[in-house]
DNA sequence: AACTATTTTTAGCCTTGCCTAAATAATTTT
DNA sequence: AAAATTATTTAGGCAAGGCTAAAAATAGTT
């Protein structure tokens, strides 16, 4: 149980974690296969191995969920990944659409020392460049202020972008061109059947639903009346 | 021929390069096996594959040497490795006995972009923390000032440490404790049968031959007589 | 030149992590 | 509830890159 896992195994655990976050249900072989760009049969194989190692609970035909030790490993990998994204972005001049790929490779390779150095130099940050939360040294996820996908907010609400739930390079690049970057102020103009109409500075956009559901803001407080 | 090599293949090429540097002869399966902590039979296998790929010239029982395309790959890996060592040391507060291990893993994983960013931030350096030369963007090794292992110098010669040919953590740590670090000024007191007697500051040491042959200095010029 | 010792190679096996094709279970439709 | 569709698992294979044991080549000694 002390043996170091393969990169592949770490990836499986990471994506089981990420998929569980969304759905609360057991993670299906199919969903994993799609994520990992691998055939479902290969997933079944790996799930059996991870189950042997007590890193997941796996009931054939019923999907998998992490055990607590599996979850710790997933969080460790996630911490690596998100610290790396921020490090690349803050310290090495990467743009937010470039960080994901590089982090994806490095996350399995860096030492605890490297992780600690990054965290230190970054001032023990709580969120990466996409607003994703970074587990702390004890692998606890930070409890940030409430954030909302812009699809869930009423017209008139304003707030700053705090999270963008995609790692797709081209999408991120597109958002950059629209000034829809981290911390950008934004107003919800209207929810419509084909998207969310918003204002950013002087510009107005109609963001298609699929994209809009990935953009999250923290609502501004009502102005304090003095 | 465009296909990316495995980490293992890259390592073979790197170590063939490093071994050729020393001896000028073909690299033997045995020497490689020892370096790579692998059995000679495994080496033979890999040499056949690398030969297939025209990355080495391999004559059974006669050892291997790099082709020019194999050498380019070795130099690329070496550039990654040495830039990483310097980056870890300069930008992340690693000590020189810690950098090797980490660089060993990262060298196969970082992108060209990462390489370029490091080089840029470090001001396109020519030597790593052990004084090893860093191939430039075009993979040319820098031609530095002449350096000499302290075993090869006469009594009375002084100079600054410019290269230390070991990556052994404990040896490096020991050298640090003795203030035998990069750029330290040093005087050769005498060559003796059991080692080289030297002075560093006020301290005098007798460095065993095996270690001494790994420590290189650039000789000080004679004081200009005005 | 012959014999011994050392290196190197061959042959066959193992594990990891992927694949395809076929079989089986679960789910949805009619 | 039976049939059809979809999801999952089983079975058998493949490539990488190690391993061991045995055979063959080279080198060193007498």
Short mmCIF file of C-alpha atoms (C1' of nucleotides) in Angstrom, two decimals:
data_model
loop_
_atom_site.label_atom_id
_atom_site.label_comp_id
_atom_site.label_asym_id
_atom_site.label_seq_id
_atom_site.Cartn_x
_atom_site.Cartn_y
_atom_site.Cartn_z
CA UNK A 1 0.00 0.00 0.00
CA UNK A 2 3.08 2.19 0.30
CA UNK A 3 4.16 1.49 -3.29
CA UNK A 4 4.14 4.44 -5.62
CA UNK A 5 1.36 4.38 -8.17
CA UNK A 6 1.84 4.61 -11.91
CA UNK A 7 0.91 7.79 -13.73
CA UNK A 8 -1.95 5.91 -15.25
CA UNK A 9 -3.32 4.87 -11.90
CA UNK A 10 -3.01 8.40 -10.59
CA UNK A 11 -4.93 9.66 -13.57
CA UNK A 12 -7.72 7.20 -13.02
CA UNK A 13 -8.06 8.28 -9.40
CA UNK A 14 -7.96 11.95 -10.31
CA UNK A 15 -10.71 11.62 -12.86
CA UNK A 16 -12.85 9.45 -10.64
CA UNK A 17 -12.61 12.26 -8.13
CA UNK A 18 -13.48 14.95 -10.64
CA UNK A 19 -16.41 13.00 -12.03
CA UNK A 20 -17.76 12.25 -8.55
CA UNK A 21 -17.61 15.95 -7.74
CA UNK A 22 -20.15 16.64 -10.46
CA UNK A 23 -22.61 13.85 -10.12
CA UNK A 24 -22.49 12.46 -6.57
CA UNK A 25 -23.10 9.04 -8.08
CA UNK A 26 -20.74 6.18 -8.73
CA UNK A 27 -18.52 6.82 -11.68
CA UNK A 28 -19.31 4.65 -14.71
CA UNK A 29 -16.73 2.87 -16.77
CA UNK A 30 -17.98 4.68 -19.83
CA UNK A 31 -17.61 8.14 -18.39
CA UNK A 32 -14.09 7.34 -17.30
CA UNK A 33 -13.21 5.85 -20.64
CA UNK A 34 -14.30 9.01 -22.39
CA UNK A 35 -12.36 11.25 -20.03
CA UNK A 36 -9.22 9.21 -20.25
CA UNK A 37 -9.43 8.64 -23.99
CA UNK A 38 -9.35 4.94 -23.48
CA UNK A 39 -11.67 2.05 -24.31
CA UNK A 40 -14.20 0.95 -21.67
CA UNK A 41 -12.67 -2.52 -21.54
CA UNK A 42 -9.38 -0.98 -20.44
CA UNK A 43 -11.17 0.90 -17.70
CA UNK A 44 -12.73 -2.25 -16.30
CA UNK A 45 -9.29 -3.75 -16.10
CA UNK A 46 -7.83 -0.86 -14.21
CA UNK A 47 -10.81 -0.57 -11.89
CA UNK A 48 -10.23 -4.13 -10.81
CA UNK A 49 -6.61 -3.33 -10.00
CA UNK A 50 -7.41 -0.16 -8.09
CA UNK A 51 -10.06 -2.03 -6.20
CA UNK A 52 -7.48 -4.68 -5.24
CA UNK A 53 -5.40 -1.86 -3.83
CA UNK A 54 -8.36 -0.57 -1.81
CA UNK A 55 -8.14 2.76 -3.55
CA UNK A 56 -11.65 2.53 -4.93
CA UNK A 57 -14.81 0.64 -4.20
CA UNK A 58 -15.88 -1.11 -7.31
CA UNK A 59 -18.99 -3.17 -7.89
CA UNK A 60 -19.10 -4.66 -11.38
CA UNK A 61 -21.77 -3.00 -13.50
CA UNK A 62 -22.30 -0.43 -10.76
CA UNK A 63 -19.31 1.85 -11.23
CA UNK A 64 -16.65 3.02 -8.83
CA UNK A 65 -16.13 5.47 -6.00
CA UNK A 66 -12.98 6.48 -4.15
CA UNK A 67 -12.10 5.11 -0.75
CA UNK A 68 -10.60 7.61 1.65
CA UNK A 69 -7.06 6.57 0.78
CA UNK A 70 -7.89 6.79 -2.91
CA UNK A 71 -9.32 10.23 -2.37
CA UNK A 72 -6.14 11.40 -0.66
CA UNK A 73 -4.12 10.39 -3.67
CA UNK A 74 -6.53 12.12 -6.01
CA UNK A 75 -6.31 15.29 -3.95
CA UNK A 76 -2.54 15.12 -3.92
CA UNK A 77 -2.46 14.91 -7.70
CA UNK A 78 -4.99 17.70 -7.92
CA UNK A 79 -2.89 19.85 -5.63
CA UNK A 80 0.12 19.25 -7.85
CA UNK A 81 -1.87 20.07 -10.94
CA UNK A 82 -3.38 23.26 -9.70
CA UNK A 83 -0.26 24.58 -8.05
CA UNK A 84 1.56 23.91 -11.29
CA UNK A 85 -1.04 25.78 -13.29
CA UNK A 86 -0.70 28.77 -11.06
CA UNK A 87 3.07 28.56 -10.96
CA UNK A 88 3.33 28.39 -14.72
CA UNK A 89 0.97 31.28 -15.05
CA UNK A 90 2.39 33.52 -12.32
CA UNK A 91 6.08 32.71 -12.36
CA UNK A 92 6.76 31.63 -15.90
CA UNK A 93 4.55 33.81 -18.02
CA UNK A 94 2.21 31.16 -19.36
CA UNK A 95 -1.28 32.23 -20.39
CA UNK A 96 -4.23 30.41 -18.89
CA UNK A 97 -4.88 28.43 -22.01
CA UNK A 98 -1.36 27.01 -21.96
CA UNK A 99 -1.05 25.87 -18.38
CA UNK A 100 -3.27 22.81 -18.43
CA UNK A 101 -1.32 20.64 -20.84
CA UNK A 102 2.01 21.27 -19.19
CA UNK A 103 0.60 20.69 -15.71
CA UNK A 104 -0.99 17.47 -16.87
CA UNK A 105 2.43 15.99 -17.55
CA UNK A 106 4.31 17.50 -14.64
CA UNK A 107 1.78 16.65 -11.96
CA UNK A 108 2.91 13.03 -11.78
CA UNK A 109 6.58 13.79 -11.74
CA UNK A 110 7.33 16.56 -9.28
CA UNK A 111 8.51 15.81 -5.75
CA UNK A 112 6.96 16.90 -2.49
CA UNK A 113 9.79 19.37 -2.23
CA UNK A 114 8.89 20.91 -5.56
CA UNK A 115 5.27 21.12 -4.50
CA UNK A 116 6.24 22.82 -1.25
CA UNK A 117 8.52 25.31 -3.00
CA UNK A 118 5.81 26.30 -5.43
CA UNK A 119 3.25 26.73 -2.65
CA UNK A 120 5.70 28.83 -0.69
CA UNK A 121 6.65 31.08 -3.58
CA UNK A 122 3.02 31.55 -4.51
CA UNK A 123 2.06 32.39 -0.94
CA UNK A 124 0.00 29.24 -0.34
CA UNK A 125 -2.70 30.12 -2.82
CA UNK A 126 -6.22 28.73 -2.66
CA UNK A 127 -7.22 28.89 -6.33
CA UNK A 128 -5.58 28.25 -9.68
CA UNK A 129 -5.81 30.44 -12.80
CA UNK A 130 -9.18 28.94 -13.72
CA UNK A 131 -10.54 29.53 -10.25
CA UNK A 132 -10.36 25.87 -9.34
CA UNK A 133 -9.68 25.34 -5.64
CA UNK A 134 -6.25 24.06 -4.61
CA UNK A 135 -6.20 21.51 -1.78
CA UNK A 136 -3.95 22.72 1.06
CA UNK A 137 -0.99 20.87 2.61
CA UNK A 138 -3.38 18.62 4.46
CA UNK A 139 -5.35 18.08 1.29
CA UNK A 140 -8.38 19.93 2.51
CA UNK A 141 -10.18 21.86 -0.19
CA UNK A 142 -10.56 25.56 0.65
CA UNK A 143 -14.06 26.77 1.38
CA UNK A 144 -14.30 29.87 -0.72
CA UNK A 145 -17.11 32.39 -1.08
CA UNK A 146 -20.15 31.06 -2.87
CA UNK A 147 -19.83 31.02 -6.63
CA UNK A 148 -22.51 30.57 -9.24
CA UNK A 149 -22.58 29.53 -12.87
CA UNK A 150 -23.93 32.50 -14.79
CA UNK A 151 -26.73 30.30 -16.09
CA UNK A 152 -28.19 30.27 -12.59
CA UNK A 153 -28.44 34.01 -11.97
CA UNK A 154 -31.18 36.58 -12.48
CA UNK A 155 -30.97 39.56 -14.78
CA UNK A 156 -29.32 42.52 -13.11
CA UNK A 157 -26.90 40.51 -11.00
CA UNK A 158 -23.29 41.61 -11.27
CA UNK A 159 -20.12 39.92 -10.12
CA UNK A 160 -16.55 38.97 -10.93
CA UNK A 161 -15.56 35.83 -12.77
CA UNK A 162 -14.10 33.44 -10.22
CA UNK A 163 -14.06 30.12 -11.99
CA UNK A 164 -14.04 28.79 -15.52
CA UNK A 165 -14.82 25.11 -15.79
CA UNK A 166 -13.07 24.21 -18.98
CA UNK A 167 -9.53 23.41 -19.93
CA UNK A 168 -10.11 23.58 -23.65
CA UNK A 169 -7.36 25.74 -25.12
CA UNK A 170 -9.40 27.28 -27.88
CA UNK A 171 -12.32 28.05 -25.64
CA UNK A 172 -10.00 29.73 -23.16
CA UNK A 173 -8.33 31.69 -25.88
CA UNK A 174 -11.73 32.82 -27.14
CA UNK A 175 -12.73 33.93 -23.67
CA UNK A 176 -9.52 35.91 -23.40
CA UNK A 177 -10.35 37.74 -26.61
CA UNK A 178 -13.73 38.63 -25.16
CA UNK A 179 -12.10 39.89 -21.94
CA UNK A 180 -13.89 37.16 -20.09
CA UNK A 181 -10.91 36.45 -17.86
CA UNK A 182 -10.50 35.75 -14.20
CA UNK A 183 -11.87 38.57 -12.02
CA UNK A 184 -13.51 40.37 -14.91
CA UNK A 185 -16.66 42.24 -13.82
CA UNK A 186 -19.78 41.11 -15.55
CA UNK A 187 -23.50 41.82 -15.52
CA UNK A 188 -26.27 39.39 -16.30
CA UNK A 189 -28.64 41.04 -18.73
CA UNK A 190 -31.01 38.21 -19.36
CA UNK A 191 -31.43 34.48 -19.37
CA UNK A 192 -32.66 33.37 -22.78
CA UNK A 193 -33.46 30.02 -24.38
CA UNK A 194 -30.29 30.05 -26.47
CA UNK A 195 -27.93 31.49 -23.95
CA UNK A 196 -27.10 34.06 -21.32
CA UNK A 197 -26.93 37.67 -22.38
CA UNK A 198 -24.23 39.55 -20.51
CA UNK A 199 -22.39 42.82 -20.36
CA UNK A 200 -18.63 43.16 -19.84
CA UNK A 201 -17.45 46.74 -19.81
CA UNK A 202 -19.14 48.30 -22.81
CA UNK A 203 -19.52 45.07 -24.68
CA UNK A 204 -22.52 42.78 -24.69
CA UNK A 205 -22.45 39.12 -25.58
CA UNK A 206 -24.87 36.26 -25.87
CA UNK A 207 -23.04 33.30 -24.37
CA UNK A 208 -24.35 29.90 -25.56
CA UNK A 209 -25.69 27.80 -22.72
CA UNK A 210 -23.08 25.11 -22.95
CA UNK A 211 -20.33 27.62 -22.49
CA UNK A 212 -22.20 29.79 -20.01
CA UNK A 213 -22.65 26.92 -17.60
CA UNK A 214 -18.88 26.78 -17.29
CA UNK A 215 -18.46 30.40 -16.30
CA UNK A 216 -18.92 31.16 -12.63
CA UNK A 217 -19.00 34.45 -10.77
CA UNK A 218 -19.18 35.51 -7.16
CA UNK A 219 -22.14 37.85 -6.80
CA UNK A 220 -21.45 41.40 -5.76
CA UNK A 221 -22.91 42.44 -2.42
CA UNK A 222 -25.55 45.09 -2.60
CA UNK A 223 -23.93 48.45 -2.16
CA UNK A 224 -23.86 49.28 1.50
CA UNK A 225 -26.28 52.12 2.10
CA UNK A 226 -24.53 54.54 4.38
CA UNK B 1 11.71 9.25 -37.34
CA UNK B 2 9.52 12.07 -36.08
CA UNK B 3 7.94 9.92 -33.37
CA UNK B 4 8.60 10.96 -29.82
CA UNK B 5 10.95 8.68 -27.95
CA UNK B 6 10.20 7.02 -24.65
CA UNK B 7 11.87 8.24 -21.49
CA UNK B 8 13.84 5.06 -21.45
CA UNK B 9 15.15 5.60 -24.95
CA UNK B 10 16.08 9.17 -24.13
CA UNK B 11 17.99 7.97 -21.11
CA UNK B 12 19.94 5.46 -23.13
CA UNK B 13 20.94 8.13 -25.61
CA UNK B 14 21.88 10.55 -22.89
CA UNK B 15 24.12 8.08 -21.14
CA UNK B 16 25.72 6.90 -24.35
CA UNK B 17 26.61 10.52 -24.95
CA UNK B 18 28.00 11.04 -21.46
CA UNK B 19 30.03 7.85 -21.58
CA UNK B 20 31.43 8.68 -25.03
CA UNK B 21 32.52 12.06 -23.72
CA UNK B 22 34.84 10.37 -21.26
CA UNK B 23 36.36 7.60 -23.26
CA UNK B 24 36.15 8.42 -26.95
CA UNK B 25 35.54 4.74 -27.59
CA UNK B 26 32.37 2.89 -28.37
CA UNK B 27 30.16 2.51 -25.35
CA UNK B 28 29.95 -1.05 -24.03
CA UNK B 29 26.76 -2.76 -23.02
CA UNK B 30 28.18 -3.35 -19.61
CA UNK B 31 29.02 0.26 -18.91
CA UNK B 32 25.57 1.31 -19.98
CA UNK B 33 23.93 -1.38 -17.88
CA UNK B 34 25.77 -0.17 -14.83
CA UNK B 35 24.84 3.48 -15.45
CA UNK B 36 21.22 2.72 -16.10
CA UNK B 37 20.87 0.21 -13.26
CA UNK B 38 19.70 -2.39 -15.70
CA UNK B 39 20.94 -5.83 -16.72
CA UNK B 40 23.27 -6.09 -19.73
CA UNK B 41 20.77 -8.26 -21.56
CA UNK B 42 18.24 -5.44 -21.41
CA UNK B 43 20.79 -3.07 -22.84
CA UNK B 44 21.45 -5.27 -25.84
CA UNK B 45 17.75 -5.28 -26.54
CA UNK B 46 17.46 -1.55 -26.47
CA UNK B 47 20.59 -1.01 -28.50
CA UNK B 48 19.07 -3.05 -31.28
CA UNK B 49 15.98 -0.87 -31.23
CA UNK B 50 17.88 2.39 -31.19
CA UNK B 51 20.01 1.11 -34.02
CA UNK B 52 16.85 0.34 -36.00
CA UNK B 53 15.88 3.96 -35.51
CA UNK B 54 19.28 5.13 -36.76
CA UNK B 55 19.93 6.89 -33.49
CA UNK B 56 23.03 4.89 -32.77
CA UNK B 57 25.51 2.80 -34.65
CA UNK B 58 25.69 -0.56 -33.06
CA UNK B 59 27.95 -3.47 -33.95
CA UNK B 60 27.26 -6.53 -31.80
CA UNK B 61 30.08 -7.18 -29.35
CA UNK B 62 31.64 -3.86 -30.34
CA UNK B 63 29.48 -1.40 -28.48
CA UNK B 64 27.53 1.62 -29.63
CA UNK B 65 28.07 5.23 -30.65
CA UNK B 66 25.60 7.98 -31.41
CA UNK B 67 24.67 8.99 -34.92
CA UNK B 68 24.27 12.70 -35.47
CA UNK B 69 20.50 12.52 -34.99
CA UNK B 70 20.99 10.47 -31.85
CA UNK B 71 23.43 13.03 -30.57
CA UNK B 72 20.97 15.84 -31.14
CA UNK B 73 18.45 14.08 -28.97
CA UNK B 74 21.02 13.44 -26.27
CA UNK B 75 21.98 17.11 -26.30
CA UNK B 76 18.38 18.15 -26.10
CA UNK B 77 17.85 15.99 -23.02
CA UNK B 78 21.08 17.29 -21.55
CA UNK B 79 19.97 20.86 -22.15
CA UNK B 80 16.73 20.13 -20.35
CA UNK B 81 18.55 18.51 -17.49
CA UNK B 82 21.09 21.22 -16.94
CA UNK B 83 18.70 24.11 -17.36
CA UNK B 84 16.45 22.41 -14.84
CA UNK B 85 19.29 22.00 -12.37
CA UNK B 86 20.11 25.66 -12.61
CA UNK B 87 16.49 26.72 -12.50
CA UNK B 88 15.82 24.65 -9.41
CA UNK B 89 18.91 26.03 -7.80
CA UNK B 90 18.52 29.68 -8.77
CA UNK B 91 14.78 30.16 -8.84
CA UNK B 92 13.46 27.64 -6.39
CA UNK B 93 16.01 27.55 -3.63
CA UNK B 94 17.27 24.02 -4.11
CA UNK B 95 20.80 23.24 -2.98
CA UNK B 96 23.18 21.69 -5.47
CA UNK B 97 22.88 18.24 -3.97
CA UNK B 98 19.11 18.26 -4.47
CA UNK B 99 18.83 19.36 -8.05
CA UNK B 100 19.98 16.25 -9.86
CA UNK B 101 17.25 13.85 -8.82
CA UNK B 102 14.45 16.25 -9.58
CA UNK B 103 15.95 17.23 -12.94
CA UNK B 104 16.35 13.58 -13.83
CA UNK B 105 12.59 13.11 -13.75
CA UNK B 106 11.56 16.44 -15.22
CA UNK B 107 13.96 16.43 -18.15
CA UNK B 108 11.79 14.01 -20.13
CA UNK B 109 8.54 15.77 -19.43
CA UNK B 110 8.92 19.50 -19.93
CA UNK B 111 7.89 21.15 -23.19
CA UNK B 112 10.01 23.28 -25.48
CA UNK B 113 8.11 26.22 -24.13
CA UNK B 114 9.15 25.37 -20.60
CA UNK B 115 12.73 24.98 -21.70
CA UNK B 116 12.65 28.36 -23.42
CA UNK B 117 11.08 30.09 -20.42
CA UNK B 118 13.73 28.74 -18.10
CA UNK B 119 16.55 29.76 -20.42
CA UNK B 120 15.06 33.21 -20.73
CA UNK B 121 14.60 33.75 -17.01
CA UNK B 122 18.08 32.48 -16.31
CA UNK B 123 19.59 34.76 -18.95
CA UNK B 124 20.63 31.96 -21.31
CA UNK B 125 23.23 30.49 -18.99
CA UNK B 126 26.14 28.39 -20.17
CA UNK B 127 26.77 26.26 -17.10
CA UNK B 128 24.69 24.47 -14.50
CA UNK B 129 25.27 24.45 -10.71
CA UNK B 130 27.92 21.75 -11.02
CA UNK B 131 29.74 23.63 -13.74
CA UNK B 132 28.53 21.30 -16.45
CA UNK B 133 28.09 23.06 -19.79
CA UNK B 134 24.55 23.67 -21.04
CA UNK B 135 24.00 23.19 -24.79
CA UNK B 136 22.52 26.36 -26.32
CA UNK B 137 19.28 26.65 -28.36
CA UNK B 138 21.04 25.13 -31.33
CA UNK B 139 22.42 22.39 -29.13
CA UNK B 140 26.00 23.57 -29.41
CA UNK B 141 28.03 23.08 -26.27
CA UNK B 142 29.62 26.31 -25.02
CA UNK B 143 33.37 26.55 -25.28
CA UNK B 144 34.37 27.77 -21.87
CA UNK B 145 37.77 28.68 -20.45
CA UNK B 146 40.02 25.70 -19.87
CA UNK B 147 39.35 23.80 -16.70
CA UNK B 148 41.49 21.23 -14.94
CA UNK B 149 40.84 18.47 -12.46
CA UNK B 150 42.83 19.36 -9.35
CA UNK B 151 44.65 16.05 -9.64
CA UNK B 152 46.40 17.43 -12.72
CA UNK B 153 47.86 20.63 -11.26
CA UNK B 154 51.18 21.52 -9.66
CA UNK B 155 51.65 22.74 -6.11
CA UNK B 156 51.16 26.45 -5.82
CA UNK B 157 48.49 26.75 -8.48
CA UNK B 158 45.36 28.58 -7.38
CA UNK B 159 41.97 28.86 -9.02
CA UNK B 160 38.22 28.81 -8.56
CA UNK B 161 36.12 25.67 -8.63
CA UNK B 162 34.29 25.60 -11.94
CA UNK B 163 33.05 22.07 -12.23
CA UNK B 164 32.27 19.14 -9.98
CA UNK B 165 31.85 15.86 -11.78
CA UNK B 166 29.59 13.99 -9.42
CA UNK B 167 25.90 13.97 -8.78
CA UNK B 168 26.10 11.95 -5.61
CA UNK B 169 24.00 13.73 -3.00
CA UNK B 170 26.10 12.83 -0.01
CA UNK B 171 29.35 13.73 -1.70
CA UNK B 172 27.93 17.08 -2.73
CA UNK B 173 26.63 17.71 0.75
CA UNK B 174 30.05 16.88 2.15
CA UNK B 175 31.71 19.29 -0.26
CA UNK B 176 29.31 21.99 0.83
CA UNK B 177 30.29 21.46 4.45
CA UNK B 178 33.91 21.91 3.45
CA UNK B 179 33.11 25.11 1.54
CA UNK B 180 34.17 23.37 -1.64
CA UNK B 181 31.38 24.91 -3.66
CA UNK B 182 31.15 26.42 -7.09
CA UNK B 183 33.54 29.37 -7.52
CA UNK B 184 35.33 28.77 -4.23
CA UNK B 185 39.01 29.85 -4.39
CA UNK B 186 41.44 27.05 -3.80
CA UNK B 187 45.19 26.46 -3.71
CA UNK B 188 46.97 23.26 -4.57
CA UNK B 189 49.46 22.55 -1.81
CA UNK B 190 50.77 19.23 -2.99
CA UNK B 191 50.02 16.14 -5.02
CA UNK B 192 50.49 13.08 -2.81
CA UNK B 193 50.07 9.34 -3.31
CA UNK B 194 46.85 9.24 -1.29
CA UNK B 195 45.31 12.46 -2.48
CA UNK B 196 45.59 16.13 -3.26
CA UNK B 197 46.41 18.47 -0.41
CA UNK B 198 44.63 21.79 -0.78
CA UNK B 199 43.88 25.04 0.99
CA UNK B 200 40.49 26.76 1.02
CA UNK B 201 40.48 29.97 3.00
CA UNK B 202 42.23 29.08 6.24
CA UNK B 203 41.40 25.42 6.04
CA UNK B 204 43.55 22.68 4.60
CA UNK B 205 42.28 19.33 3.40
CA UNK B 206 43.66 16.15 1.93
CA UNK B 207 41.19 15.19 -0.79
CA UNK B 208 41.28 11.48 -1.71
CA UNK B 209 42.21 10.91 -5.34
CA UNK B 210 38.90 9.46 -6.38
CA UNK B 211 37.09 12.56 -5.20
CA UNK B 212 39.80 15.00 -6.28
CA UNK B 213 39.61 13.87 -9.88
CA UNK B 214 36.03 15.11 -9.93
CA UNK B 215 36.84 18.61 -8.80
CA UNK B 216 37.90 21.03 -11.51
CA UNK B 217 39.19 24.56 -11.32
CA UNK B 218 40.08 27.26 -13.80
CA UNK B 219 43.63 28.36 -13.06
CA UNK B 220 44.17 31.92 -11.98
CA UNK B 221 46.23 34.04 -14.33
CA UNK B 222 49.58 35.17 -13.00
CA UNK B 223 49.23 38.57 -11.43
CA UNK B 224 49.94 41.10 -14.09
CA UNK B 225 53.23 42.82 -13.30
CA UNK B 226 52.68 46.48 -13.88
"C1'" DA C 1 48.02 -22.02 -29.18
"C1'" DA C 2 44.94 -23.61 -25.82
"C1'" DC C 3 42.33 -22.70 -21.71
"C1'" DT C 4 39.96 -19.84 -18.57
"C1'" DA C 5 37.46 -15.81 -17.45
"C1'" DT C 6 34.75 -12.08 -18.78
"C1'" DT C 7 31.40 -9.76 -21.84
"C1'" DT C 8 27.80 -9.88 -24.75
"C1'" DT C 9 24.00 -11.87 -26.93
"C1'" DT C 10 20.04 -15.06 -27.49
"C1'" DA C 11 15.89 -17.13 -25.94
"C1'" DG C 12 12.07 -17.25 -23.30
"C1'" DC C 13 9.24 -15.20 -19.57
"C1'" DC C 14 6.82 -11.42 -16.86
"C1'" DT C 15 4.13 -7.07 -15.95
"C1'" DT C 16 1.82 -2.88 -17.34
"C1'" DG C 17 -1.57 -0.83 -19.84
"C1'" DC C 18 -3.56 -0.57 -23.77
"C1'" DC C 19 -6.48 -2.88 -27.77
"C1'" DT C 20 -10.47 -5.72 -30.34
"C1'" DA C 21 -14.12 -8.97 -30.52
"C1'" DA C 22 -17.48 -11.53 -28.33
"C1'" DA C 23 -20.44 -12.43 -24.40
"C1'" DT C 24 -23.31 -10.86 -20.75
"C1'" DA C 25 -25.91 -7.62 -17.91
"C1'" DA C 26 -28.75 -3.50 -17.49
"C1'" DT C 27 -31.84 -0.31 -19.34
"C1'" DT C 28 -35.23 1.44 -22.43
"C1'" DT C 29 -38.78 0.91 -25.76
"C1'" DT C 30 -42.66 -1.04 -27.59
"C1'" DA D 1 -43.11 -8.59 -20.38
"C1'" DA D 2 -40.46 -9.24 -24.44
"C1'" DA D 3 -37.44 -7.12 -27.54
"C1'" DA D 4 -34.00 -3.98 -28.67
"C1'" DT D 5 -30.46 -0.98 -27.35
"C1'" DT D 6 -26.69 0.32 -24.64
"C1'" DA D 7 -23.19 -0.44 -21.11
"C1'" DT D 8 -19.99 -3.44 -19.13
"C1'" DT D 9 -17.16 -7.29 -18.67
"C1'" DT D 10 -14.45 -11.35 -20.31
"C1'" DA D 11 -11.03 -13.36 -23.21
"C1'" DG D 12 -7.19 -13.18 -25.91
"C1'" DG D 13 -3.42 -10.17 -28.01
"C1'" DC D 14 0.25 -6.76 -28.53
"C1'" DA D 15 4.32 -3.57 -27.57
"C1'" DA D 16 7.58 -1.81 -24.12
"C1'" DG D 17 11.01 -2.67 -21.24
"C1'" DG D 18 12.50 -5.07 -17.79
"C1'" DC D 19 14.29 -10.06 -15.95
"C1'" DT D 20 16.97 -14.89 -15.75
"C1'" DA D 21 19.49 -18.66 -17.67
"C1'" DA D 22 22.12 -20.48 -21.15
"C1'" DA D 23 24.99 -19.95 -25.32
"C1'" DA D 24 28.49 -17.61 -27.88
"C1'" DA D 25 32.15 -14.34 -28.64
"C1'" DT D 26 36.10 -11.85 -26.99
"C1'" DA D 27 40.06 -11.17 -24.09
"C1'" DG D 28 43.62 -12.58 -21.00
"C1'" DT D 29 46.92 -16.16 -19.36
"C1'" DT D 30 49.88 -19.50 -19.35
#
